[in-house]
C-alpha cells in the first residue's frame, strides 16, 4: 500500500543523546515535512523539503537537523541542543502546493 | 502574524447530537481551506478541503464545511455525531500561492462523543 512510514513508533532517550527518527514515503511526492505536535499547541513546522538535496527551516528548527538524500526519505535528528524534545513527531508529504498533506502515524519521543 | 483560530478546544456531545466546530482565519487573500482529523491511535488524515467553487463542501463520514469569505470562516458541521467521531479535529489554511510552508494550523479541537 502507498503511504508514509515512520519509525520507531515509540522512542526513549537519555538527556544529552541525539536520536534520529525515520520517515519513508512511497507516494512519489516531491515535498516532505516534519511537524511537532504538543498538547494544546497544534502542529508546528520543524523542517520541510521541496525537493531532493534541499530543505528549509520551519518555525521551530532549533535543535533539529534533517537530510534529504533520496526522494523517499526524510529523516529527522533530534539533537542534544533541543531543550524540550519530548513530543509527538509527525512526518508528512504532499504531491503539490495546495496544502493537502499525507501523514505518517507519528513517532513519540520521550526524554528521560 | 497570520493565524487560524478554533473556538472550541474541548467538546463533549452525546450520540445523535449535532456538531459545529468553528474555524476563523486572519488572511485576506486567496486561501485553500482544510479540516484534518486524528482518530485515537491513527494518523492525521484529511476530512475535507475547499479550493474554489461551491462554498459548501462535503467530506468523509457525513461531515461538511461552509466557507464564508466575508466572515473568514470555515466551520465544520455534522448533523448527527456517532461515538466513532471521537477524535481531534484541526483546521488548516493555506495562504495564497507558494509552497506549503504557508499552511497555518489551528490548535485543534478535541471531540468526545458519549454513547
Short mmCIF file of C-alpha atoms in Angstrom, two decimals:
data_model
loop_
_atom_site.label_atom_id
_atom_site.label_comp_id
_atom_site.label_asym_id
_atom_site.label_seq_id
_atom_site.Cartn_x
_atom_site.Cartn_y
_atom_site.Cartn_z
CA UNK A 1 0.00 0.00 0.00
CA UNK A 2 1.16 3.56 -0.67
CA UNK A 3 1.83 5.68 2.32
CA UNK A 4 4.23 7.15 4.81
CA UNK A 5 6.08 5.02 7.30
CA UNK A 6 7.58 6.47 10.44
CA UNK A 7 9.81 4.58 12.82
CA UNK A 8 10.19 3.97 15.60
CA UNK A 9 6.70 4.48 16.94
CA UNK A 10 7.96 4.99 20.48
CA UNK A 11 11.44 6.05 21.49
CA UNK A 12 13.08 6.77 24.81
CA UNK A 13 16.25 8.76 25.05
CA UNK A 14 18.54 9.94 27.80
CA UNK A 15 19.32 13.61 28.07
CA UNK A 16 22.34 14.56 26.01
CA UNK A 17 21.81 11.94 23.34
CA UNK A 18 20.96 12.55 19.73
CA UNK A 19 18.20 10.46 18.18
CA UNK A 20 17.11 10.02 14.57
CA UNK A 21 13.52 9.48 13.51
CA UNK A 22 12.91 7.77 10.21
CA UNK A 23 10.34 8.81 7.60
CA UNK A 24 9.89 6.93 4.32
CA UNK A 25 7.24 7.51 1.67
CA UNK A 26 6.32 5.57 -1.46
CA UNK A 27 3.81 8.08 -2.78
CA UNK A 28 6.32 9.62 -5.19
CA UNK A 29 5.78 13.04 -3.59
CA UNK A 30 8.45 15.67 -4.01
CA UNK A 31 7.75 17.59 -0.81
CA UNK A 32 8.15 16.28 2.72
CA UNK A 33 7.66 17.84 6.14
CA UNK A 34 8.35 17.34 9.81
CA UNK A 35 5.92 18.66 12.41
CA UNK A 36 5.94 18.57 16.16
CA UNK A 37 2.65 18.09 17.98
CA UNK A 38 2.28 19.07 21.63
CA UNK A 39 -0.99 19.01 23.60
CA UNK A 40 -2.88 22.25 23.13
CA UNK A 41 -0.34 23.65 20.68
CA UNK A 42 -1.43 22.14 17.40
CA UNK A 43 1.14 21.35 14.72
CA UNK A 44 4.36 23.30 14.44
CA UNK A 45 6.62 23.01 11.39
CA UNK A 46 10.19 21.95 12.10
CA UNK A 47 11.69 21.46 8.63
CA UNK A 48 10.46 20.93 5.12
CA UNK A 49 11.94 19.82 1.84
CA UNK A 50 10.55 20.67 -1.57
CA UNK A 51 12.98 18.53 -3.50
CA UNK A 52 15.86 16.11 -3.04
CA UNK A 53 19.04 17.65 -1.63
CA UNK A 54 17.23 20.76 -0.48
CA UNK A 55 15.47 21.58 2.78
CA UNK A 56 14.36 24.67 4.66
CA UNK A 57 13.85 25.59 8.30
CA UNK A 58 10.35 25.83 9.62
CA UNK A 59 9.14 27.72 12.66
CA UNK A 60 10.93 25.69 15.33
CA UNK A 61 14.10 24.29 13.68
CA UNK A 62 16.49 24.96 16.56
CA UNK A 63 17.89 21.74 17.97
CA UNK A 64 16.85 19.66 14.97
CA UNK A 65 18.54 18.62 11.74
CA UNK A 66 17.39 16.83 8.60
CA UNK A 67 18.70 15.41 5.35
CA UNK A 68 17.06 14.65 2.03
CA UNK A 69 19.40 12.43 0.08
CA UNK A 70 16.61 10.40 -1.52
CA UNK A 71 13.16 11.37 -2.65
CA UNK A 72 11.61 8.67 -0.48
CA UNK A 73 13.39 9.50 2.76
CA UNK A 74 13.45 12.49 5.10
CA UNK A 75 15.00 11.58 8.48
CA UNK A 76 14.87 13.96 11.42
CA UNK A 77 17.60 14.11 14.06
CA UNK A 78 16.68 15.50 17.44
CA UNK A 79 19.95 16.75 18.86
CA UNK A 80 21.00 17.31 22.44
CA UNK A 81 20.63 21.03 21.77
CA UNK A 82 16.83 20.70 21.65
CA UNK A 83 15.77 21.92 25.08
CA UNK A 84 12.40 20.23 25.26
CA UNK A 85 12.45 17.24 22.92
CA UNK A 86 9.71 15.14 24.50
CA UNK A 87 6.89 15.33 21.94
CA UNK A 88 4.94 13.59 19.21
CA UNK A 89 6.63 13.98 15.82
CA UNK A 90 4.71 13.79 12.57
CA UNK A 91 6.14 13.36 9.09
CA UNK A 92 4.10 14.33 6.04
CA UNK A 93 4.40 14.58 2.29
CA UNK A 94 2.50 16.41 -0.40
CA UNK A 95 2.06 15.99 -4.15
CA UNK A 96 1.93 19.73 -4.77
CA UNK A 97 1.44 23.07 -3.11
CA UNK A 98 -2.30 23.04 -2.43
CA UNK A 99 -1.83 22.47 1.29
CA UNK A 100 -3.09 18.89 1.19
CA UNK A 101 -0.74 16.71 3.22
CA UNK A 102 -0.45 12.98 3.81
CA UNK A 103 0.78 11.98 7.23
CA UNK A 104 2.58 9.10 8.83
CA UNK A 105 1.43 7.60 12.12
CA UNK A 106 3.94 9.55 14.14
CA UNK A 107 6.83 8.89 16.50
CA UNK A 108 6.53 9.60 20.20
CA UNK A 109 9.84 10.61 21.74
CA UNK A 110 10.32 10.68 25.48
CA UNK A 111 13.47 12.04 27.04
CA UNK A 112 14.24 10.56 30.43
CA UNK B 1 1.11 37.26 12.06
CA UNK B 2 -1.43 35.21 10.20
CA UNK B 3 -3.41 32.87 12.39
CA UNK B 4 -6.12 30.24 12.47
CA UNK B 5 -8.48 30.18 15.43
CA UNK B 6 -10.50 27.19 16.51
CA UNK B 7 -13.01 28.42 19.05
CA UNK B 8 -13.70 25.20 20.88
CA UNK B 9 -10.79 23.37 22.48
CA UNK B 10 -12.82 20.56 24.00
CA UNK B 11 -16.30 19.50 23.01
CA UNK B 12 -18.36 16.74 24.61
CA UNK B 13 -21.53 15.53 22.91
CA UNK B 14 -23.94 12.66 23.15
CA UNK B 15 -24.55 10.44 20.16
CA UNK B 16 -27.05 11.87 17.65
CA UNK B 17 -26.32 15.44 18.72
CA UNK B 18 -25.41 17.96 16.06
CA UNK B 19 -21.87 19.25 15.77
CA UNK B 20 -20.44 22.55 14.68
CA UNK B 21 -16.76 23.39 15.16
CA UNK B 22 -15.69 26.92 14.45
CA UNK B 23 -12.65 27.97 12.44
CA UNK B 24 -11.64 31.51 11.59
CA UNK B 25 -8.51 32.76 9.87
CA UNK B 26 -6.89 36.14 9.54
CA UNK B 27 -5.50 36.12 5.98
CA UNK B 28 -7.32 38.36 3.50
CA UNK B 29 -6.16 36.87 0.22
CA UNK B 30 -6.86 33.67 -1.65
CA UNK B 31 -6.93 30.62 0.60
CA UNK B 32 -7.22 26.86 0.46
CA UNK B 33 -9.04 25.50 3.49
CA UNK B 34 -8.82 22.15 5.22
CA UNK B 35 -10.17 20.11 8.08
CA UNK B 36 -7.99 17.24 9.20
CA UNK B 37 -8.97 14.59 11.74
CA UNK B 38 -6.87 12.45 14.07
CA UNK B 39 -8.73 9.44 15.45
CA UNK B 40 -7.26 7.83 18.59
CA UNK B 41 -4.18 5.83 17.67
CA UNK B 42 -4.41 6.71 13.98
CA UNK B 43 -2.59 9.05 11.66
CA UNK B 44 -3.77 12.53 10.87
CA UNK B 45 -5.93 12.44 7.74
CA UNK B 46 -7.84 14.79 5.51
CA UNK B 47 -11.52 15.18 6.34
CA UNK B 48 -12.42 17.72 3.68
CA UNK B 49 -10.98 20.60 1.68
CA UNK B 50 -12.05 23.74 -0.13
CA UNK B 51 -10.11 25.28 -3.01
CA UNK B 52 -12.77 27.10 -5.03
CA UNK B 53 -16.35 26.84 -6.30
CA UNK B 54 -19.30 25.80 -4.15
CA UNK B 55 -18.56 27.10 -0.66
CA UNK B 56 -20.38 24.16 0.91
CA UNK B 57 -18.09 21.16 0.75
CA UNK B 58 -18.77 17.61 1.77
CA UNK B 59 -16.19 15.28 3.20
CA UNK B 60 -15.94 11.77 4.51
CA UNK B 61 -18.23 10.25 7.14
CA UNK B 62 -21.04 12.75 6.68
CA UNK B 63 -19.04 15.86 7.56
CA UNK B 64 -19.46 19.13 5.71
CA UNK B 65 -17.99 22.60 5.98
CA UNK B 66 -19.05 26.00 4.73
CA UNK B 67 -16.65 28.68 3.56
CA UNK B 68 -17.97 32.16 4.33
CA UNK B 69 -15.49 34.57 2.80
CA UNK B 70 -16.95 37.68 4.42
CA UNK B 71 -16.53 36.13 7.85
CA UNK B 72 -13.16 34.48 7.16
CA UNK B 73 -14.69 31.28 8.44
CA UNK B 74 -14.72 27.61 7.55
CA UNK B 75 -16.89 25.87 10.14
CA UNK B 76 -17.20 22.11 10.28
CA UNK B 77 -20.62 20.53 10.75
CA UNK B 78 -22.23 17.15 11.14
CA UNK B 79 -25.97 16.78 11.78
CA UNK B 80 -25.73 13.66 13.94
CA UNK B 81 -22.48 12.52 15.55
CA UNK B 82 -21.52 8.96 16.39
CA UNK B 83 -19.25 7.56 19.07
CA UNK B 84 -16.72 6.81 16.32
CA UNK B 85 -16.39 10.54 15.63
CA UNK B 86 -14.41 10.89 18.85
CA UNK B 87 -11.17 12.45 17.64
CA UNK B 88 -9.12 15.60 17.43
CA UNK B 89 -10.02 17.97 14.62
CA UNK B 90 -7.67 20.51 13.08
CA UNK B 91 -8.49 23.38 10.80
CA UNK B 92 -5.71 24.49 8.43
CA UNK B 93 -5.42 27.33 5.95
CA UNK B 94 -3.02 27.59 3.02
CA UNK B 95 -2.36 31.22 2.27
CA UNK B 96 -2.16 32.19 -1.37
CA UNK B 97 0.29 30.76 -3.85
CA UNK B 98 3.67 29.34 -2.99
CA UNK B 99 4.68 26.21 -1.19
CA UNK B 100 3.04 24.54 1.79
CA UNK B 101 5.29 26.48 4.14
CA UNK B 102 2.31 28.81 4.19
CA UNK B 103 -0.03 26.20 5.65
CA UNK B 104 -1.19 27.55 9.00
CA UNK B 105 -2.76 25.26 11.61
CA UNK B 106 -5.32 25.84 14.29
CA UNK B 107 -4.66 24.44 17.76
CA UNK B 108 -7.20 21.68 17.37
CA UNK B 109 -10.50 20.71 18.96
CA UNK B 110 -10.82 17.53 20.95
CA UNK B 111 -14.26 15.97 20.43
CA UNK B 112 -15.58 13.28 22.75
CA UNK B 113 -18.86 11.60 21.84
CA UNK B 114 -20.58 9.66 24.60
CA UNK B 115 -22.54 6.58 23.56
#
